[in-house]
Structure formats: structure tokens, C-alpha cells
């Protein structure tokens, strides 16, 4: 796994991307960010203030599941225990599996939690607004991007950072 420190210019570009796609006042001030290249489209960004992952062909940047203080600042959905094993294998989150919603808009980053322990299982992108999802009985609600046991999760365990 290749690792490099981002230049000041690249750090500024990353911060600008995060500010555009993350909720207001979530992106901390950062000076030094280290990028760990996990795969062709997947990277782990680590600084003293946060940990994030870049995933997918669209290169979404979402918070890392191990960064609880950061995850708590994003909207979330709670899934029933029957959906947990599917979510932990990267499946899209469907309406029947969701038991509780925070408010979010289509395209927002959403944290997926289990209903018993409220532990984050995955992070994804909302496919529809939460207001519409509440009214639906079926269909996809969230595209899972980063989940427990994915390549980035396992790479982070190996890094021990």
C-alpha cells in the first residue's frame, strides 16, 4: 500500500471538496494529510483531526467508520437486525430494512446504524430524500459506499494508525 503526504495545494483542494459535499461546519482545519492508496479508486485520508475514505468510480469522499466523533455529525438511518449482514457486505439499503430516519436530501452522505447498539455499519449516499423515503414501502434508499469489512476497513486495521 502506497502512502504519501498531500501537498498544501492538494490539501486545499481536498478541503474544498469536503466543504462542498459534507454538512456545514463539519470539516476541521487541517495542515497535514496523509493519503494511503488502497486500490485504484480507493484511498484512506488521515490527519490528526479526521479520517476519511475516497471510494467508487465517482470518487466520493466519506467519513471513515472508525471515526465516531466525525460520524455523529452526519445524518443517519437505523436498520433492523435482519438488514445488518447485507449492509456489512455492501448491499444497498432498502426501505423495508429501515426503522428510523434523520432528515437528509438526495445525494447527502448518510451513516447506517444497527437498531440494537446504534453502531455505525456503513456510510453511503442517499438515493432519495428522507421525506420521500418515509412515505415509501419499498425501494432503494441508500447506496452503500464504505462498510465494515470492506477493503479500506481491512487496510486501516493493517496500518494500525
PDB file of C-alpha atoms in Angstrom:
ATOM      1  CA  UNK A   1       0.000   0.000   0.000  1.00  0.00           C
ATOM      2  CA  UNK A   2       1.445   3.316  -1.105  1.00  0.00           C
ATOM      3  CA  UNK A   3       1.314   6.311   1.243  1.00  0.00           C
ATOM      4  CA  UNK A   4       2.150   9.968   0.643  1.00  0.00           C
ATOM      5  CA  UNK A   5       1.660  13.292   2.352  1.00  0.00           C
ATOM      6  CA  UNK A   6      -0.563  15.624   0.367  1.00  0.00           C
ATOM      7  CA  UNK A   7       0.944  18.911  -0.776  1.00  0.00           C
ATOM      8  CA  UNK A   8      -0.530  22.176   0.526  1.00  0.00           C
ATOM      9  CA  UNK A   9      -2.279  22.605  -2.826  1.00  0.00           C
ATOM     10  CA  UNK A  10      -3.755  19.081  -2.762  1.00  0.00           C
ATOM     11  CA  UNK A  11      -4.794  19.538   0.879  1.00  0.00           C
ATOM     12  CA  UNK A  12      -6.596  22.754  -0.029  1.00  0.00           C
ATOM     13  CA  UNK A  13      -8.351  21.012  -2.951  1.00  0.00           C
ATOM     14  CA  UNK A  14      -9.411  18.124  -0.693  1.00  0.00           C
ATOM     15  CA  UNK A  15     -10.766  20.522   1.932  1.00  0.00           C
ATOM     16  CA  UNK A  16     -12.708  22.387  -0.769  1.00  0.00           C
ATOM     17  CA  UNK A  17     -14.256  19.091  -1.989  1.00  0.00           C
ATOM     18  CA  UNK A  18     -15.203  18.134   1.556  1.00  0.00           C
ATOM     19  CA  UNK A  19     -16.783  21.514   2.284  1.00  0.00           C
ATOM     20  CA  UNK A  20     -18.889  21.166  -0.875  1.00  0.00           C
ATOM     21  CA  UNK A  21     -20.251  17.709  -0.058  1.00  0.00           C
ATOM     22  CA  UNK A  22     -20.192  17.417   3.756  1.00  0.00           C
ATOM     23  CA  UNK A  23     -22.606  19.151   6.172  1.00  0.00           C
ATOM     24  CA  UNK A  24     -21.803  22.723   7.185  1.00  0.00           C
ATOM     25  CA  UNK A  25     -19.091  23.173   9.850  1.00  0.00           C
ATOM     26  CA  UNK A  26     -18.059  19.503   9.814  1.00  0.00           C
ATOM     27  CA  UNK A  27     -14.726  19.850   8.001  1.00  0.00           C
ATOM     28  CA  UNK A  28     -11.954  20.619  10.522  1.00  0.00           C
ATOM     29  CA  UNK A  29      -8.963  22.865   9.824  1.00  0.00           C
ATOM     30  CA  UNK A  30      -6.130  20.644   8.600  1.00  0.00           C
ATOM     31  CA  UNK A  31      -2.485  21.179   7.843  1.00  0.00           C
ATOM     32  CA  UNK A  32      -1.093  17.739   7.154  1.00  0.00           C
ATOM     33  CA  UNK A  33      -2.994  14.905   5.469  1.00  0.00           C
ATOM     34  CA  UNK A  34      -1.554  11.531   4.605  1.00  0.00           C
ATOM     35  CA  UNK A  35      -3.095   9.529   1.765  1.00  0.00           C
ATOM     36  CA  UNK A  36      -2.935   5.729   1.802  1.00  0.00           C
ATOM     37  CA  UNK A  37      -3.690   4.318  -1.672  1.00  0.00           C
ATOM     38  CA  UNK A  38      -5.642   1.120  -1.004  1.00  0.00           C
ATOM     39  CA  UNK A  39      -6.801   0.357  -4.539  1.00  0.00           C
ATOM     40  CA  UNK A  40      -7.155   2.148  -7.874  1.00  0.00           C
ATOM     41  CA  UNK A  41     -10.282   4.065  -6.826  1.00  0.00           C
ATOM     42  CA  UNK A  42      -9.987   3.749  -3.052  1.00  0.00           C
ATOM     43  CA  UNK A  43      -7.862   5.798  -0.674  1.00  0.00           C
ATOM     44  CA  UNK A  44      -7.731   6.494   3.040  1.00  0.00           C
ATOM     45  CA  UNK A  45      -7.056  10.087   4.138  1.00  0.00           C
ATOM     46  CA  UNK A  46      -5.703  10.525   7.645  1.00  0.00           C
ATOM     47  CA  UNK A  47      -4.843  13.622   9.642  1.00  0.00           C
ATOM     48  CA  UNK A  48      -4.788  14.438  13.350  1.00  0.00           C
ATOM     49  CA  UNK A  49      -8.307  15.877  13.044  1.00  0.00           C
ATOM     50  CA  UNK A  50     -10.138  13.310  10.908  1.00  0.00           C
ATOM     51  CA  UNK A  51     -10.075  10.110   8.867  1.00  0.00           C
ATOM     52  CA  UNK A  52     -11.964   9.828   5.576  1.00  0.00           C
ATOM     53  CA  UNK A  53     -12.128   7.452   2.644  1.00  0.00           C
ATOM     54  CA  UNK A  54     -12.388   8.007  -1.095  1.00  0.00           C
ATOM     55  CA  UNK A  55     -14.449   5.297  -2.765  1.00  0.00           C
ATOM     56  CA  UNK A  56     -16.128   4.389  -6.014  1.00  0.00           C
ATOM     57  CA  UNK A  57     -15.706   5.427  -9.602  1.00  0.00           C
ATOM     58  CA  UNK A  58     -17.227   8.818  -8.737  1.00  0.00           C
ATOM     59  CA  UNK A  59     -14.541   9.153  -6.036  1.00  0.00           C
ATOM     60  CA  UNK A  60     -16.906  10.095  -3.213  1.00  0.00           C
ATOM     61  CA  UNK A  61     -15.156  11.127  -0.013  1.00  0.00           C
ATOM     62  CA  UNK A  62     -16.981   9.907   3.083  1.00  0.00           C
ATOM     63  CA  UNK A  63     -16.048   9.693   6.781  1.00  0.00           C
ATOM     64  CA  UNK A  64     -14.218   6.550   7.903  1.00  0.00           C
ATOM     65  CA  UNK A  65     -16.367   4.212  10.032  1.00  0.00           C
ATOM     66  CA  UNK A  66     -13.805   4.174  12.834  1.00  0.00           C
ATOM     67  CA  UNK A  67     -14.053   7.965  13.326  1.00  0.00           C
ATOM     68  CA  UNK A  68     -17.063   8.115  15.684  1.00  0.00           C
ATOM     69  CA  UNK A  69     -16.812  11.811  16.518  1.00  0.00           C
ATOM     70  CA  UNK A  70     -16.978  12.674  12.818  1.00  0.00           C
ATOM     71  CA  UNK A  71     -19.755  10.184  12.014  1.00  0.00           C
ATOM     72  CA  UNK A  72     -22.024  11.670  14.690  1.00  0.00           C
ATOM     73  CA  UNK A  73     -22.166  14.924  12.705  1.00  0.00           C
ATOM     74  CA  UNK A  74     -23.802  13.277   9.651  1.00  0.00           C
ATOM     75  CA  UNK A  75     -27.461  12.279   9.227  1.00  0.00           C
ATOM     76  CA  UNK A  76     -28.194   8.603   9.810  1.00  0.00           C
ATOM     77  CA  UNK A  77     -30.691   5.815   9.330  1.00  0.00           C
ATOM     78  CA  UNK A  78     -31.230   2.870  11.627  1.00  0.00           C
ATOM     79  CA  UNK A  79     -31.697  -0.580  10.105  1.00  0.00           C
ATOM     80  CA  UNK A  80     -33.298  -3.651  11.648  1.00  0.00           C
ATOM     81  CA  UNK A  81     -31.077  -6.566  12.594  1.00  0.00           C
ATOM     82  CA  UNK A  82     -32.203  -8.568   9.554  1.00  0.00           C
ATOM     83  CA  UNK A  83     -30.532  -5.997   7.283  1.00  0.00           C
ATOM     84  CA  UNK A  84     -27.208  -5.895   9.154  1.00  0.00           C
ATOM     85  CA  UNK A  85     -25.484  -8.785   7.377  1.00  0.00           C
ATOM     86  CA  UNK A  86     -26.470  -7.408   3.971  1.00  0.00           C
ATOM     87  CA  UNK A  87     -25.281  -3.877   4.797  1.00  0.00           C
ATOM     88  CA  UNK A  88     -21.986  -5.298   6.128  1.00  0.00           C
ATOM     89  CA  UNK A  89     -21.488  -6.920   2.719  1.00  0.00           C
ATOM     90  CA  UNK A  90     -22.039  -3.669   0.803  1.00  0.00           C
ATOM     91  CA  UNK A  91     -25.681  -4.050  -0.231  1.00  0.00           C
ATOM     92  CA  UNK A  92     -27.847  -1.016  -0.943  1.00  0.00           C
ATOM     93  CA  UNK A  93     -30.156  -0.120   1.930  1.00  0.00           C
ATOM     94  CA  UNK A  94     -33.805  -0.731   1.081  1.00  0.00           C
ATOM     95  CA  UNK A  95     -36.824   0.940   2.640  1.00  0.00           C
ATOM     96  CA  UNK A  96     -38.228  -2.166   4.413  1.00  0.00           C
ATOM     97  CA  UNK A  97     -34.987  -2.561   6.419  1.00  0.00           C
ATOM     98  CA  UNK A  98     -35.004   0.996   7.800  1.00  0.00           C
ATOM     99  CA  UNK A  99     -36.630   1.571  11.201  1.00  0.00           C
ATOM    100  CA  UNK A 100     -35.655   5.236  11.843  1.00  0.00           C
ATOM    101  CA  UNK A 101     -34.597   8.266   9.782  1.00  0.00           C
ATOM    102  CA  UNK A 102     -32.794  11.548  10.298  1.00  0.00           C
ATOM    103  CA  UNK A 103     -33.553  14.285   7.762  1.00  0.00           C
ATOM    104  CA  UNK A 104     -31.412  14.230   4.606  1.00  0.00           C
ATOM    105  CA  UNK A 105     -31.594  15.170   0.944  1.00  0.00           C
ATOM    106  CA  UNK A 106     -30.854  13.081  -2.133  1.00  0.00           C
ATOM    107  CA  UNK A 107     -27.077  12.965  -2.658  1.00  0.00           C
ATOM    108  CA  UNK A 108     -26.271  13.500   1.040  1.00  0.00           C
ATOM    109  CA  UNK A 109     -23.791  11.342   2.913  1.00  0.00           C
ATOM    110  CA  UNK A 110     -25.699   9.138   5.373  1.00  0.00           C
ATOM    111  CA  UNK A 111     -24.465   6.861   8.180  1.00  0.00           C
ATOM    112  CA  UNK A 112     -26.191   3.475   8.536  1.00  0.00           C
ATOM    113  CA  UNK A 113     -26.530   2.142  12.118  1.00  0.00           C
ATOM    114  CA  UNK A 114     -27.921  -1.033  13.645  1.00  0.00           C
ATOM    115  CA  UNK A 115     -31.032  -0.768  15.834  1.00  0.00           C
ATOM    116  CA  UNK A 116     -29.743  -2.662  18.887  1.00  0.00           C
ATOM    117  CA  UNK A 117     -26.382  -0.975  19.581  1.00  0.00           C
ATOM    118  CA  UNK A 118     -26.631   2.106  17.317  1.00  0.00           C
ATOM    119  CA  UNK A 119     -23.172   1.234  15.978  1.00  0.00           C
ATOM    120  CA  UNK A 120     -22.203   2.564  12.543  1.00  0.00           C
ATOM    121  CA  UNK A 121     -22.176  -0.264   9.996  1.00  0.00           C
ATOM    122  CA  UNK A 122     -21.747   1.672   6.772  1.00  0.00           C
ATOM    123  CA  UNK A 123     -21.692   5.054   5.082  1.00  0.00           C
ATOM    124  CA  UNK A 124     -23.473   5.770   1.827  1.00  0.00           C
ATOM    125  CA  UNK A 125     -25.129   8.276  -0.468  1.00  0.00           C
ATOM    126  CA  UNK A 126     -28.882   8.935  -0.248  1.00  0.00           C
ATOM    127  CA  UNK A 127     -30.696   7.927  -3.418  1.00  0.00           C
ATOM    128  CA  UNK A 128     -33.864   9.807  -2.395  1.00  0.00           C
ATOM    129  CA  UNK A 129     -34.858  12.473   0.167  1.00  0.00           C
ATOM    130  CA  UNK A 130     -35.716  11.183   3.645  1.00  0.00           C
ATOM    131  CA  UNK A 131     -39.185  12.801   3.446  1.00  0.00           C
ATOM    132  CA  UNK A 132     -39.988  10.708   0.384  1.00  0.00           C
ATOM    133  CA  UNK A 133     -38.374   7.550   1.824  1.00  0.00           C
ATOM    134  CA  UNK A 134     -40.594   7.713   4.934  1.00  0.00           C
ATOM    135  CA  UNK A 135     -43.674   7.568   2.704  1.00  0.00           C
ATOM    136  CA  UNK A 136     -42.384   4.646   0.597  1.00  0.00           C
ATOM    137  CA  UNK A 137     -42.888   0.978   1.420  1.00  0.00           C
ATOM    138  CA  UNK A 138     -40.162  -0.440  -0.843  1.00  0.00           C
ATOM    139  CA  UNK A 139     -37.211   0.560  -2.982  1.00  0.00           C
ATOM    140  CA  UNK A 140     -33.579   1.593  -2.548  1.00  0.00           C
ATOM    141  CA  UNK A 141     -32.836   4.471  -0.185  1.00  0.00           C
ATOM    142  CA  UNK A 142     -29.030   4.479   0.252  1.00  0.00           C
ATOM    143  CA  UNK A 143     -26.156   3.340  -1.974  1.00  0.00           C
ATOM    144  CA  UNK A 144     -23.564   1.865   0.402  1.00  0.00           C
ATOM    145  CA  UNK A 145     -20.029   3.121  -0.289  1.00  0.00           C
ATOM    146  CA  UNK A 146     -17.933   2.163   2.767  1.00  0.00           C
ATOM    147  CA  UNK A 147     -18.826  -0.614   5.189  1.00  0.00           C
ATOM    148  CA  UNK A 148     -17.377  -2.733   7.953  1.00  0.00           C
ATOM    149  CA  UNK A 149     -15.085  -5.425   6.498  1.00  0.00           C
ATOM    150  CA  UNK A 150     -14.535  -3.703   3.128  1.00  0.00           C
ATOM    151  CA  UNK A 151     -11.025  -3.225   1.657  1.00  0.00           C
ATOM    152  CA  UNK A 152     -10.499   0.119   3.359  1.00  0.00           C
ATOM    153  CA  UNK A 153     -11.660  -1.189   6.747  1.00  0.00           C
ATOM    154  CA  UNK A 154      -9.218  -4.092   6.491  1.00  0.00           C
ATOM    155  CA  UNK A 155      -6.385  -1.846   5.221  1.00  0.00           C
ATOM    156  CA  UNK A 156      -6.871   0.504   8.174  1.00  0.00           C
ATOM    157  CA  UNK A 157      -6.541  -2.429  10.581  1.00  0.00           C
ATOM    158  CA  UNK A 158      -3.243  -3.395   8.885  1.00  0.00           C
ATOM    159  CA  UNK A 159      -1.905   0.164   9.096  1.00  0.00           C
ATOM    160  CA  UNK A 160      -2.545   0.335  12.815  1.00  0.00           C
ATOM    161  CA  UNK A 161      -2.665   4.169  12.587  1.00  0.00           C
TER     162      UNK A 161
END
